[in-house]
């Protein structure tokens, strides 16, 4: 009955996940809405009811879990704390754990280890400031977001808070899902008050990442230096592993700074470039190969082209039909349009050719629409914290300029309110209104040759294509909506499940490309079968399709309709 109360026809259990503690069970959940979104359920069933005071403390800590202040920390979507059980539903951290990476690569390069530790240290510091339960910072419980190049830290299990005193649990977790809270006494508050508590875990993580044994567990054991580190670095590592003179480290950040010998000025863009090499290409290929076949009546299975073929496709001349060329001369300039899917499991693509891309909760006022899903009173309440137009972004040189348009619930970037404006590197991660995770990507083709046309020589361009600025959700539990400020063009690619997305990484082969030229938006098929017309005919590769109002077509297996848009506030 408790599971029914938690799931409430909104989620289904997909399987059991490894537990983070003896007291809690973890399950993988799927959204019942057919979106394919995945979540984690941490569940604990008490044999004896806990006190009202303990429940109140859990609710207080649960509020912090819903609003993580660091991009690496997964976010709690829903929390339920009752006297007889607790349940926390949170973001799914990722497919690939750090343990799987190390099983394939044995160890990481020293620069990758430094990047990983700096990012995880920043997450630990943020968790302490917000009053989170202790994070699990071992290789089995850290994951890689392959798209961002960021490590992700799962939401920790919620402590009981009724336990004080004894040490040994008097239950067998293999025999029952329930336990007696009196048997789980603790002598200290389970919420870390100081980030120094993470120093031993960070030191052990450094050893694991370098493929070295955790060489010391007690004062009587001989320390074996890690060969990749200098003698001074080994001294710091030994102190951290043994707890010897741990008071010498003022914080987790101080330990990481001393270990790598420089002040910690976290630059996520720089660190993620180092971590991109950790993405498991083999795993991606296996996932794509294992994807279910599409409905043959709607599409064909798309082959993965070679890098050479993709580069050749990008250079191919574009073909414009005569009727479309004539129509362009009479049509008003298009500033905004949306590609609207017929089903909720496919994302909306919002395209803009203006100065600023608007971000907010209102579909009538913003290009990027930020709303939490599935709909519930709690999700709608969080959505209402976001203004109709909360912020706006544009391209300034090679960087992204971000401005807040509503200061009531300020957006945050690296724990800092955005304020009047910020200049950001790409890719970047922010929390819109301090709530909604957003990724921002400045995207351009590796091959920046000017666009040329097969039969419209007067349309040939001499300048390099400037690409696009893409805004997309940075986590699950949200509306599937992507927006692009199209300066020249942006690619479309397919995920392993066959769902289309805007291309933010040139390592993903583009199945099609969206262009803005001659004051209009166009769609260019690249891979065979990627685009189909409503009458099931298949346009030829590189034949530009003018995106007129009401045009219906398929991207893979998903039907889309072109919808012009005029927002309530001009960008």
Coordinates of C-alpha atoms in Angstrom, one line a residue:
X1 CA 0.0 0.0 0.0
X2 CA 2.9 2.4 0.8
X3 CA 4.3 1.9 -2.7
X4 CA 0.9 2.6 -4.2
X5 CA 0.8 5.8 -2.3
X6 CA 4.2 6.8 -3.5
X7 CA 3.9 5.8 -7.2
X8 CA 0.2 6.9 -7.5
X9 CA 0.0 5.9 -11.2
X10 CA 2.7 8.4 -12.1
X11 CA 5.7 6.1 -11.9
X12 CA 6.4 2.4 -12.5
X13 CA 9.2 0.4 -10.9
X14 CA 11.8 -0.7 -13.6
X15 CA 14.1 -2.5 -11.3
X16 CA 16.2 -2.7 -8.1
X17 CA 19.3 -0.5 -7.7
X18 CA 22.3 -1.1 -5.4
X19 CA 21.6 0.2 -1.9
X20 CA 23.7 3.0 -0.4
X21 CA 23.0 1.9 3.2
X22 CA 21.7 -1.1 5.1
X23 CA 18.5 0.7 6.1
X24 CA 17.2 1.9 2.7
X25 CA 16.2 0.2 -0.6
X26 CA 16.7 1.9 -4.0
X27 CA 14.7 1.4 -7.1
X28 CA 14.7 2.7 -10.6
X29 CA 11.5 4.4 -11.6
X30 CA 10.0 5.2 -15.1
X31 CA 7.6 8.0 -15.7
X32 CA 4.1 6.6 -16.4
X33 CA 3.5 9.4 -18.9
X34 CA 5.5 7.6 -21.6
X35 CA 8.2 10.2 -21.7
X36 CA 10.9 7.6 -20.9
X37 CA 12.2 9.8 -18.0
X38 CA 14.0 7.8 -15.3
X39 CA 14.2 8.5 -11.5
X40 CA 15.6 6.9 -8.3
X41 CA 13.4 6.0 -5.4
X42 CA 15.1 5.7 -2.0
X43 CA 12.6 3.9 0.4
X44 CA 12.8 3.0 4.0
X45 CA 10.0 1.2 6.0
X46 CA 10.1 1.4 9.8
X47 CA 9.1 -1.4 12.1
X48 CA 8.3 1.2 14.8
X49 CA 7.1 4.7 14.3
X50 CA 9.6 7.5 14.7
X51 CA 8.9 10.7 16.6
X52 CA 7.2 13.8 15.3
X53 CA 10.4 15.7 16.0
X54 CA 12.4 13.3 13.7
X55 CA 9.8 13.6 10.9
X56 CA 10.0 17.4 11.2
X57 CA 13.8 17.3 10.9
X58 CA 13.5 15.0 7.8
X59 CA 11.2 17.5 6.2
X60 CA 13.5 20.3 6.9
X61 CA 16.5 18.5 5.3
X62 CA 14.3 17.3 2.5
X63 CA 13.7 20.9 1.5
X64 CA 17.4 21.3 1.0
X65 CA 17.5 18.2 -1.2
X66 CA 15.0 19.7 -3.6
X67 CA 17.2 22.8 -4.2
X68 CA 20.8 21.7 -4.8
X69 CA 23.2 24.6 -5.3
X70 CA 25.8 22.7 -7.4
X71 CA 25.4 21.3 -10.8
X72 CA 26.9 17.9 -9.8
X73 CA 24.4 17.2 -7.1
X74 CA 21.3 15.3 -8.2
X75 CA 18.0 16.9 -7.1
X76 CA 15.2 15.4 -5.2
X77 CA 11.9 15.6 -7.2
X78 CA 9.5 14.5 -4.4
X79 CA 10.0 13.8 -0.7
X80 CA 7.5 12.0 1.6
X81 CA 8.3 11.6 5.3
X82 CA 5.8 9.8 7.6
X83 CA 6.1 8.3 11.1
X84 CA 6.2 4.8 9.6
X85 CA 8.1 5.2 6.3
X86 CA 10.1 7.6 4.1
X87 CA 10.4 7.9 0.4
X88 CA 12.6 10.3 -1.7
X89 CA 12.3 10.3 -5.5
X90 CA 15.3 12.0 -7.2
X91 CA 17.0 12.5 -10.5
X92 CA 18.6 9.5 -12.2
X93 CA 22.3 10.2 -12.0
X94 CA 23.4 8.4 -15.2
X95 CA 24.0 5.2 -17.0
X96 CA 27.7 4.9 -16.4
X97 CA 29.2 4.7 -12.9
X98 CA 32.8 5.7 -12.2
X99 CA 33.4 2.0 -11.3
X100 CA 32.5 1.0 -14.8
X101 CA 34.8 3.6 -16.3
X102 CA 37.7 2.3 -14.2
X103 CA 36.9 -1.3 -15.1
X104 CA 37.4 -0.4 -18.7
X105 CA 40.3 2.1 -18.4
X106 CA 42.0 0.9 -15.1
X107 CA 43.0 4.4 -14.2
X108 CA 42.6 8.0 -15.3
X109 CA 45.2 10.6 -16.3
X110 CA 46.4 12.9 -13.5
X111 CA 44.8 15.9 -15.1
X112 CA 41.5 14.0 -15.3
X113 CA 41.8 13.1 -11.6
X114 CA 42.4 16.7 -10.7
X115 CA 39.4 17.8 -12.7
X116 CA 37.2 15.1 -11.1
X117 CA 38.3 15.9 -7.5
X118 CA 37.9 19.6 -7.9
X119 CA 34.4 19.2 -9.1
X120 CA 33.4 16.6 -6.5
X121 CA 35.0 18.8 -3.8
X122 CA 32.9 21.7 -4.9
X123 CA 29.8 19.5 -4.7
X124 CA 30.7 18.4 -1.1
X125 CA 31.2 22.0 0.0
X126 CA 27.8 22.9 -1.4
X127 CA 26.2 19.9 0.3
X128 CA 27.6 21.0 3.7
X129 CA 26.5 24.6 3.3
X130 CA 22.9 23.4 2.5
X131 CA 22.8 20.8 5.3
X132 CA 22.6 17.7 3.2
X133 CA 23.1 14.2 4.6
X134 CA 26.5 12.8 4.0
X135 CA 27.3 12.1 0.3
X136 CA 28.5 8.8 -1.0
X137 CA 31.8 9.7 -2.7
X138 CA 33.1 6.3 -3.7
X139 CA 33.5 5.1 -7.3
X140 CA 30.4 2.8 -7.1
X141 CA 28.1 5.8 -6.3
X142 CA 29.5 8.5 -8.6
X143 CA 28.3 8.7 -12.2
X144 CA 29.3 10.5 -15.4
X145 CA 26.9 12.6 -17.4
X146 CA 28.3 11.9 -20.9
X147 CA 26.5 14.8 -22.5
X148 CA 27.8 17.4 -20.1
X149 CA 31.1 15.8 -19.2
X150 CA 30.2 16.2 -15.5
X151 CA 30.3 13.8 -12.7
X152 CA 26.9 13.4 -10.9
X153 CA 26.4 12.7 -7.2
X154 CA 23.2 10.9 -6.3
X155 CA 20.8 12.2 -3.6
X156 CA 21.9 10.5 -0.3
X157 CA 19.6 8.4 1.9
X158 CA 17.7 10.4 4.5
X159 CA 18.8 9.7 8.1
X160 CA 16.3 8.5 10.8
X161 CA 17.2 11.3 13.3
X162 CA 15.6 9.3 16.2
X163 CA 18.8 7.2 16.8
X164 CA 21.1 8.1 19.6
X165 CA 23.4 5.9 21.6
X166 CA 24.1 2.3 20.5
X167 CA 26.3 0.9 17.7
X168 CA 25.2 -2.4 16.5
X169 CA 22.0 -2.9 14.5
X170 CA 20.0 -5.9 15.7
X171 CA 18.3 -6.8 12.4
X172 CA 19.1 -8.8 9.3
X173 CA 18.4 -6.6 6.2
X174 CA 18.3 -9.8 4.0
X175 CA 15.4 -11.1 6.0
X176 CA 13.0 -8.1 6.1
X177 CA 12.5 -4.7 4.6
X178 CA 11.6 -3.3 8.0
X179 CA 13.9 -2.5 10.9
X180 CA 13.6 -1.2 14.4
X181 CA 14.9 2.4 14.7
X182 CA 16.0 1.6 18.3
X183 CA 18.6 -0.8 16.8
X184 CA 20.1 1.9 14.6
X185 CA 21.5 4.3 17.2
X186 CA 24.0 6.9 16.3
X187 CA 26.3 8.9 18.6
X188 CA 26.5 12.0 16.4
X189 CA 24.3 14.1 14.1
X190 CA 24.3 12.4 10.7
X191 CA 24.4 15.8 8.9
X192 CA 28.0 16.9 8.3
X193 CA 28.7 20.3 9.9
X194 CA 32.1 20.7 8.4
X195 CA 33.5 19.7 4.9
X196 CA 36.6 18.2 6.6
X197 CA 34.5 15.1 7.1
X198 CA 34.9 14.5 3.4
X199 CA 38.7 14.7 3.4
X200 CA 39.3 10.9 3.9
X201 CA 36.7 10.0 1.2
X202 CA 38.3 12.4 -1.3
X203 CA 41.8 11.0 -0.6
X204 CA 40.5 7.4 -1.1
X205 CA 38.8 8.6 -4.3
X206 CA 42.0 10.0 -5.6
X207 CA 43.7 6.6 -5.1
X208 CA 40.9 4.8 -6.9
X209 CA 41.0 7.1 -9.8
X210 CA 44.7 6.6 -10.2
X211 CA 44.3 2.8 -10.1
X212 CA 46.3 2.7 -6.8
X213 CA 45.2 0.7 -3.7
X214 CA 44.1 2.7 -0.7
X215 CA 47.5 2.1 0.7
X216 CA 46.9 2.9 4.4
X217 CA 44.1 2.1 6.9
X218 CA 45.9 2.4 10.2
X219 CA 48.9 4.0 11.8
X220 CA 50.9 0.8 12.0
X221 CA 50.7 0.1 8.3
X222 CA 53.5 1.3 6.0
X223 CA 52.4 3.9 3.5
X224 CA 53.1 3.1 -0.2
X225 CA 53.5 6.4 -2.1
X226 CA 51.4 6.9 -5.2
X227 CA 53.9 7.1 -8.1
X228 CA 51.9 9.8 -10.1
X229 CA 52.2 12.2 -7.1
X230 CA 55.2 14.2 -5.9
X231 CA 56.6 13.6 -2.5
X232 CA 54.8 16.6 -1.1
X233 CA 51.5 15.4 -2.6
X234 CA 52.0 12.0 -1.0
X235 CA 52.5 13.7 2.3
X236 CA 49.1 15.4 2.0
X237 CA 47.5 12.1 0.8
X238 CA 48.9 10.1 3.7
X239 CA 47.7 12.6 6.2
X240 CA 44.2 12.5 4.7
X241 CA 44.0 8.7 4.5
X242 CA 45.0 8.2 8.1
X243 CA 43.2 11.1 9.6
X244 CA 46.7 12.1 10.9
X245 CA 46.8 15.8 11.6
X246 CA 43.5 16.1 9.8
X247 CA 42.9 19.3 11.6
X248 CA 45.5 20.8 9.4
X249 CA 43.0 20.8 6.5
X250 CA 40.6 23.6 7.1
X251 CA 38.1 22.1 4.7
X252 CA 37.7 19.7 1.8
X253 CA 38.5 22.6 -0.5
X254 CA 41.7 23.3 1.4
X255 CA 42.7 19.6 1.1
X256 CA 42.2 19.6 -2.7
X257 CA 44.1 22.9 -3.1
X258 CA 47.0 21.6 -1.1
X259 CA 47.0 18.3 -3.0
X260 CA 47.2 20.0 -6.4
X261 CA 49.2 23.0 -5.3
X262 CA 47.1 25.9 -6.5
X263 CA 44.1 27.9 -5.3
X264 CA 40.8 26.3 -6.3
X265 CA 39.1 28.6 -8.9
X266 CA 36.5 26.2 -10.4
X267 CA 35.9 26.7 -14.1
X268 CA 33.4 24.1 -15.1
X269 CA 34.0 24.6 -18.9
X270 CA 37.7 23.9 -18.4
X271 CA 37.2 20.9 -16.2
X272 CA 34.5 19.3 -18.4
X273 CA 36.8 19.5 -21.4
X274 CA 39.2 17.3 -19.5
X275 CA 36.5 14.9 -18.5
X276 CA 35.0 14.4 -22.0
X277 CA 37.5 11.8 -22.7
X278 CA 35.9 9.6 -20.0
X279 CA 32.7 9.1 -22.1
X280 CA 32.6 5.5 -23.0
X281 CA 32.3 5.3 -26.8
X282 CA 31.9 1.6 -26.7
X283 CA 29.0 1.9 -24.3
X284 CA 27.3 4.4 -26.5
X285 CA 27.7 2.2 -29.5
X286 CA 26.2 -0.8 -27.6
X287 CA 23.3 1.3 -26.4
X288 CA 22.5 2.5 -29.9
X289 CA 22.8 -1.0 -31.3
X290 CA 20.4 -2.3 -28.6
X291 CA 17.8 0.4 -29.2
X292 CA 14.3 -1.0 -30.2
X293 CA 13.4 -0.9 -33.9
X294 CA 11.0 1.9 -34.9
X295 CA 7.7 1.4 -36.6
X296 CA 8.6 0.6 -40.2
X297 CA 5.5 2.4 -41.4
X298 CA 6.9 5.7 -40.1
X299 CA 10.6 5.5 -40.5
X300 CA 13.6 3.3 -41.3
X301 CA 16.5 2.4 -39.0
X302 CA 19.2 5.1 -39.3
X303 CA 22.8 3.9 -39.9
X304 CA 25.6 5.6 -38.1
X305 CA 27.7 7.3 -40.7
X306 CA 31.5 7.5 -40.5
X307 CA 33.2 10.7 -39.5
X308 CA 34.4 11.2 -43.0
X309 CA 30.9 10.8 -44.4
X310 CA 29.5 13.3 -41.9
X311 CA 32.1 15.8 -42.8
X312 CA 31.4 15.3 -46.5
X313 CA 27.7 15.8 -45.9
X314 CA 28.3 19.0 -44.1
X315 CA 30.1 20.4 -47.2
X316 CA 27.5 19.2 -49.7
X317 CA 25.8 22.0 -51.7
X318 CA 22.3 22.9 -50.5
X319 CA 19.4 22.6 -53.0
X320 CA 16.5 25.1 -53.0
X321 CA 13.4 24.4 -55.0
X322 CA 12.3 27.1 -57.4
X323 CA 8.8 27.5 -55.8
X324 CA 10.3 28.0 -52.3
X325 CA 12.8 30.6 -53.7
X326 CA 9.9 32.5 -55.2
X327 CA 7.9 32.3 -52.0
X328 CA 10.8 33.7 -49.9
X329 CA 10.6 37.0 -51.8
X330 CA 6.9 37.5 -50.7
X331 CA 6.9 36.0 -47.2
X332 CA 7.4 38.3 -44.2
X333 CA 10.6 37.6 -42.3
X334 CA 10.3 34.8 -39.7
X335 CA 11.6 35.6 -36.3
X336 CA 10.3 32.7 -34.3
X337 CA 8.6 29.3 -34.9
X338 CA 8.1 26.1 -33.1
X339 CA 8.2 22.5 -34.2
X340 CA 5.3 21.0 -32.2
X341 CA 5.2 17.2 -31.7
X342 CA 1.9 15.2 -31.7
X343 CA 3.0 13.2 -28.6
X344 CA 4.4 14.4 -25.3
X345 CA 7.3 11.9 -25.4
X346 CA 9.0 14.0 -28.1
X347 CA 10.5 17.4 -27.4
X348 CA 9.3 20.7 -28.6
X349 CA 11.8 22.6 -30.7
X350 CA 11.6 26.4 -30.4
X351 CA 13.6 28.3 -33.0
X352 CA 14.4 32.1 -32.8
X353 CA 16.3 34.5 -35.0
X354 CA 16.4 37.5 -32.7
X355 CA 18.9 39.1 -30.4
X356 CA 17.9 37.5 -27.2
X357 CA 16.5 34.0 -26.4
X358 CA 13.9 34.3 -23.6
X359 CA 13.7 31.7 -20.8
X360 CA 10.6 31.4 -18.5
X361 CA 7.6 29.3 -17.6
X362 CA 5.1 30.9 -20.1
X363 CA 4.8 29.4 -23.6
X364 CA 3.2 32.7 -24.7
X365 CA 6.1 34.8 -23.5
X366 CA 9.3 32.7 -23.6
X367 CA 11.3 30.8 -26.2
X368 CA 12.5 28.2 -23.7
X369 CA 9.6 27.0 -21.6
X370 CA 10.5 25.7 -18.1
X371 CA 7.8 23.6 -16.5
X372 CA 8.1 20.7 -14.1
X373 CA 6.6 17.3 -15.0
X374 CA 4.6 15.2 -14.3
X375 CA 1.9 17.7 -13.3
X376 CA 1.0 17.7 -9.6
X377 CA 0.3 20.4 -7.0
X378 CA 3.9 20.2 -5.9
X379 CA 5.3 20.4 -9.4
X380 CA 3.0 23.2 -10.4
X381 CA 4.0 25.1 -7.3
X382 CA 7.6 24.9 -8.2
X383 CA 6.8 26.0 -11.8
X384 CA 5.0 29.1 -10.5
X385 CA 8.3 30.2 -8.8
X386 CA 9.6 30.7 -12.3
X387 CA 8.5 34.0 -13.9
X388 CA 6.8 34.2 -17.2
X389 CA 10.1 35.6 -18.5
X390 CA 12.7 34.8 -16.0
X391 CA 16.0 35.4 -17.9
X392 CA 17.4 36.0 -21.4
X393 CA 20.6 34.9 -23.1
X394 CA 22.5 35.8 -26.3
X395 CA 25.8 35.2 -28.0
X396 CA 28.5 37.7 -27.4
X397 CA 31.6 36.7 -29.3
X398 CA 32.5 33.1 -28.3
X399 CA 30.7 33.4 -24.9
X400 CA 27.1 33.4 -23.6
X401 CA 25.7 36.5 -22.1
X402 CA 23.0 35.8 -19.4
X403 CA 20.7 38.5 -17.9
X404 CA 18.1 38.1 -15.3
X405 CA 14.8 39.8 -16.1
X406 CA 13.0 39.0 -12.8
X407 CA 14.8 39.2 -9.5
X408 CA 11.9 38.0 -7.3
X409 CA 13.3 34.4 -7.3
X410 CA 16.8 34.9 -8.7
X411 CA 18.4 32.4 -10.9
X412 CA 21.8 31.0 -9.7
X413 CA 25.0 30.1 -11.4
X414 CA 27.6 28.3 -9.2
X415 CA 25.7 29.2 -6.0
X416 CA 25.7 32.9 -7.0
X417 CA 22.6 34.9 -8.0
X418 CA 22.8 35.9 -11.7
X419 CA 21.9 39.6 -11.0
X420 CA 22.1 42.1 -13.8
X421 CA 24.2 39.9 -16.0
X422 CA 27.0 37.4 -16.4
X423 CA 29.4 36.3 -19.2
X424 CA 29.6 32.5 -19.4
X425 CA 31.7 29.9 -21.2
X426 CA 30.1 27.0 -23.0
X427 CA 28.8 24.6 -21.9
X428 CA 27.3 25.9 -18.7
X429 CA 24.7 24.9 -16.2
X430 CA 22.4 27.2 -14.2
X431 CA 19.2 27.0 -12.1
X432 CA 16.5 29.1 -13.5
X433 CA 14.7 30.9 -10.6
X434 CA 17.0 28.8 -8.3
X435 CA 14.8 25.8 -9.3
X436 CA 14.9 24.7 -12.8
X437 CA 18.1 23.0 -14.3
X438 CA 19.1 24.5 -17.6
X439 CA 22.1 23.7 -19.9
X440 CA 23.4 26.4 -22.2
X441 CA 25.5 25.4 -25.2
X442 CA 27.2 27.6 -27.8
X443 CA 27.4 25.2 -30.8
X444 CA 29.2 25.5 -34.1
X445 CA 30.3 22.9 -36.7
X446 CA 33.9 21.8 -36.7
X447 CA 33.9 22.5 -40.4
X448 CA 33.0 26.1 -40.7
X449 CA 33.0 26.4 -44.5
X450 CA 30.5 29.0 -45.8
X451 CA 27.2 27.6 -47.0
X452 CA 26.9 27.1 -50.8
X453 CA 23.9 26.3 -53.0
X454 CA 23.6 24.1 -56.0
X455 CA 21.4 26.2 -58.1
X456 CA 21.1 29.6 -56.3
X457 CA 24.5 31.1 -56.7
X458 CA 23.2 34.5 -55.6
X459 CA 22.5 32.8 -52.1
X460 CA 26.1 31.6 -51.7
X461 CA 27.7 33.0 -48.5
X462 CA 31.3 34.1 -47.9
X463 CA 31.1 34.3 -44.1
X464 CA 31.6 31.3 -41.8
X465 CA 28.4 29.9 -40.3
X466 CA 28.0 31.1 -36.8
X467 CA 26.0 28.1 -35.5
X468 CA 23.5 28.6 -32.7
X469 CA 22.9 29.0 -28.9
X470 CA 21.0 26.0 -27.5
X471 CA 19.0 26.0 -24.2
X472 CA 17.8 22.6 -23.0
X473 CA 16.7 21.0 -19.7
X474 CA 19.5 19.9 -17.4
X475 CA 17.7 17.1 -15.7
X476 CA 14.6 14.8 -15.6
X477 CA 11.2 15.6 -14.2
X478 CA 10.6 18.5 -16.6
X479 CA 8.8 19.3 -19.9
X480 CA 10.7 18.1 -23.0
X481 CA 11.5 21.5 -24.6
X482 CA 14.6 22.7 -26.4
X483 CA 15.2 26.2 -27.8
X484 CA 17.8 27.5 -30.2
X485 CA 18.9 31.0 -31.0
X486 CA 19.8 30.2 -34.6
X487 CA 22.5 32.4 -36.0
X488 CA 23.0 30.3 -39.1
X489 CA 22.3 26.6 -38.4
X490 CA 21.9 23.9 -35.8
X491 CA 21.9 20.1 -36.1
X492 CA 19.3 17.5 -35.1
X493 CA 20.4 14.0 -34.0
X494 CA 18.8 10.9 -32.6
X495 CA 19.4 9.5 -29.1
X496 CA 19.7 5.7 -28.6
X497 CA 15.9 5.5 -28.0
X498 CA 15.2 7.2 -31.4
X499 CA 14.1 10.5 -29.8
X500 CA 15.3 13.6 -31.7
X501 CA 17.4 16.3 -30.0
X502 CA 19.2 19.5 -31.0
X503 CA 22.9 18.7 -31.6
X504 CA 25.2 20.3 -29.0
X505 CA 28.3 18.0 -29.5
X506 CA 29.9 17.4 -32.9
X507 CA 30.7 13.9 -31.8
X508 CA 27.0 13.1 -32.4
X509 CA 26.3 12.7 -36.1
X510 CA 23.6 15.1 -37.4
X511 CA 20.6 13.4 -39.0
X512 CA 19.2 16.7 -40.2
X513 CA 20.1 20.4 -39.9
X514 CA 17.9 23.5 -39.3
X515 CA 19.0 26.6 -41.1
X516 CA 18.1 30.3 -41.0
X517 CA 18.7 32.1 -44.3
X518 CA 17.0 34.7 -46.4
X519 CA 14.9 35.6 -43.4
X520 CA 13.3 32.1 -43.1
X521 CA 13.8 28.8 -41.3
X522 CA 14.6 25.7 -43.4
X523 CA 15.1 22.0 -42.7
X524 CA 17.9 20.0 -44.4
X525 CA 17.7 16.2 -44.4
X526 CA 21.2 14.6 -44.1
X527 CA 20.7 10.9 -43.3
X528 CA 18.5 8.7 -45.4
X529 CA 15.0 8.4 -43.9
X530 CA 15.6 10.9 -41.1
X531 CA 12.9 13.2 -42.4
X532 CA 9.6 12.2 -44.1
X533 CA 6.8 14.2 -45.4
X534 CA 3.2 13.8 -44.2
X535 CA 2.4 11.9 -47.4
X536 CA 5.3 9.4 -46.5
X537 CA 7.5 10.6 -49.4
X538 CA 11.2 11.0 -48.5
X539 CA 13.0 14.2 -49.5
X540 CA 16.5 13.9 -50.9
X541 CA 19.5 14.6 -48.8
X542 CA 20.4 18.4 -48.8
X543 CA 17.1 19.4 -50.4
X544 CA 16.1 22.4 -48.2
X545 CA 12.5 22.3 -46.9
X546 CA 10.9 25.7 -46.3
X547 CA 9.3 25.6 -42.8
X548 CA 5.9 27.2 -43.6
X549 CA 3.1 27.6 -41.1
X550 CA 1.1 24.3 -40.8
X551 CA 3.7 22.1 -42.6
X552 CA 3.5 18.5 -41.2
X553 CA 6.4 16.1 -41.4
X554 CA 8.2 13.3 -39.4
X555 CA 11.5 13.5 -37.6
X556 CA 12.3 9.8 -37.3
X557 CA 9.1 8.2 -35.9
X558 CA 7.7 11.4 -34.5
X559 CA 5.2 13.6 -36.3
X560 CA 5.7 17.4 -36.1
X561 CA 3.8 20.5 -37.2
X562 CA 5.3 24.0 -37.9
X563 CA 3.8 26.7 -35.7
X564 CA 4.7 30.3 -36.1
X565 CA 5.0 32.2 -32.8
X566 CA 4.6 35.8 -31.7
X567 CA 5.6 36.2 -28.1
X568 CA 4.0 38.7 -25.7
X569 CA 7.4 40.3 -25.1
X570 CA 9.9 40.9 -27.9
X571 CA 13.4 39.6 -27.7

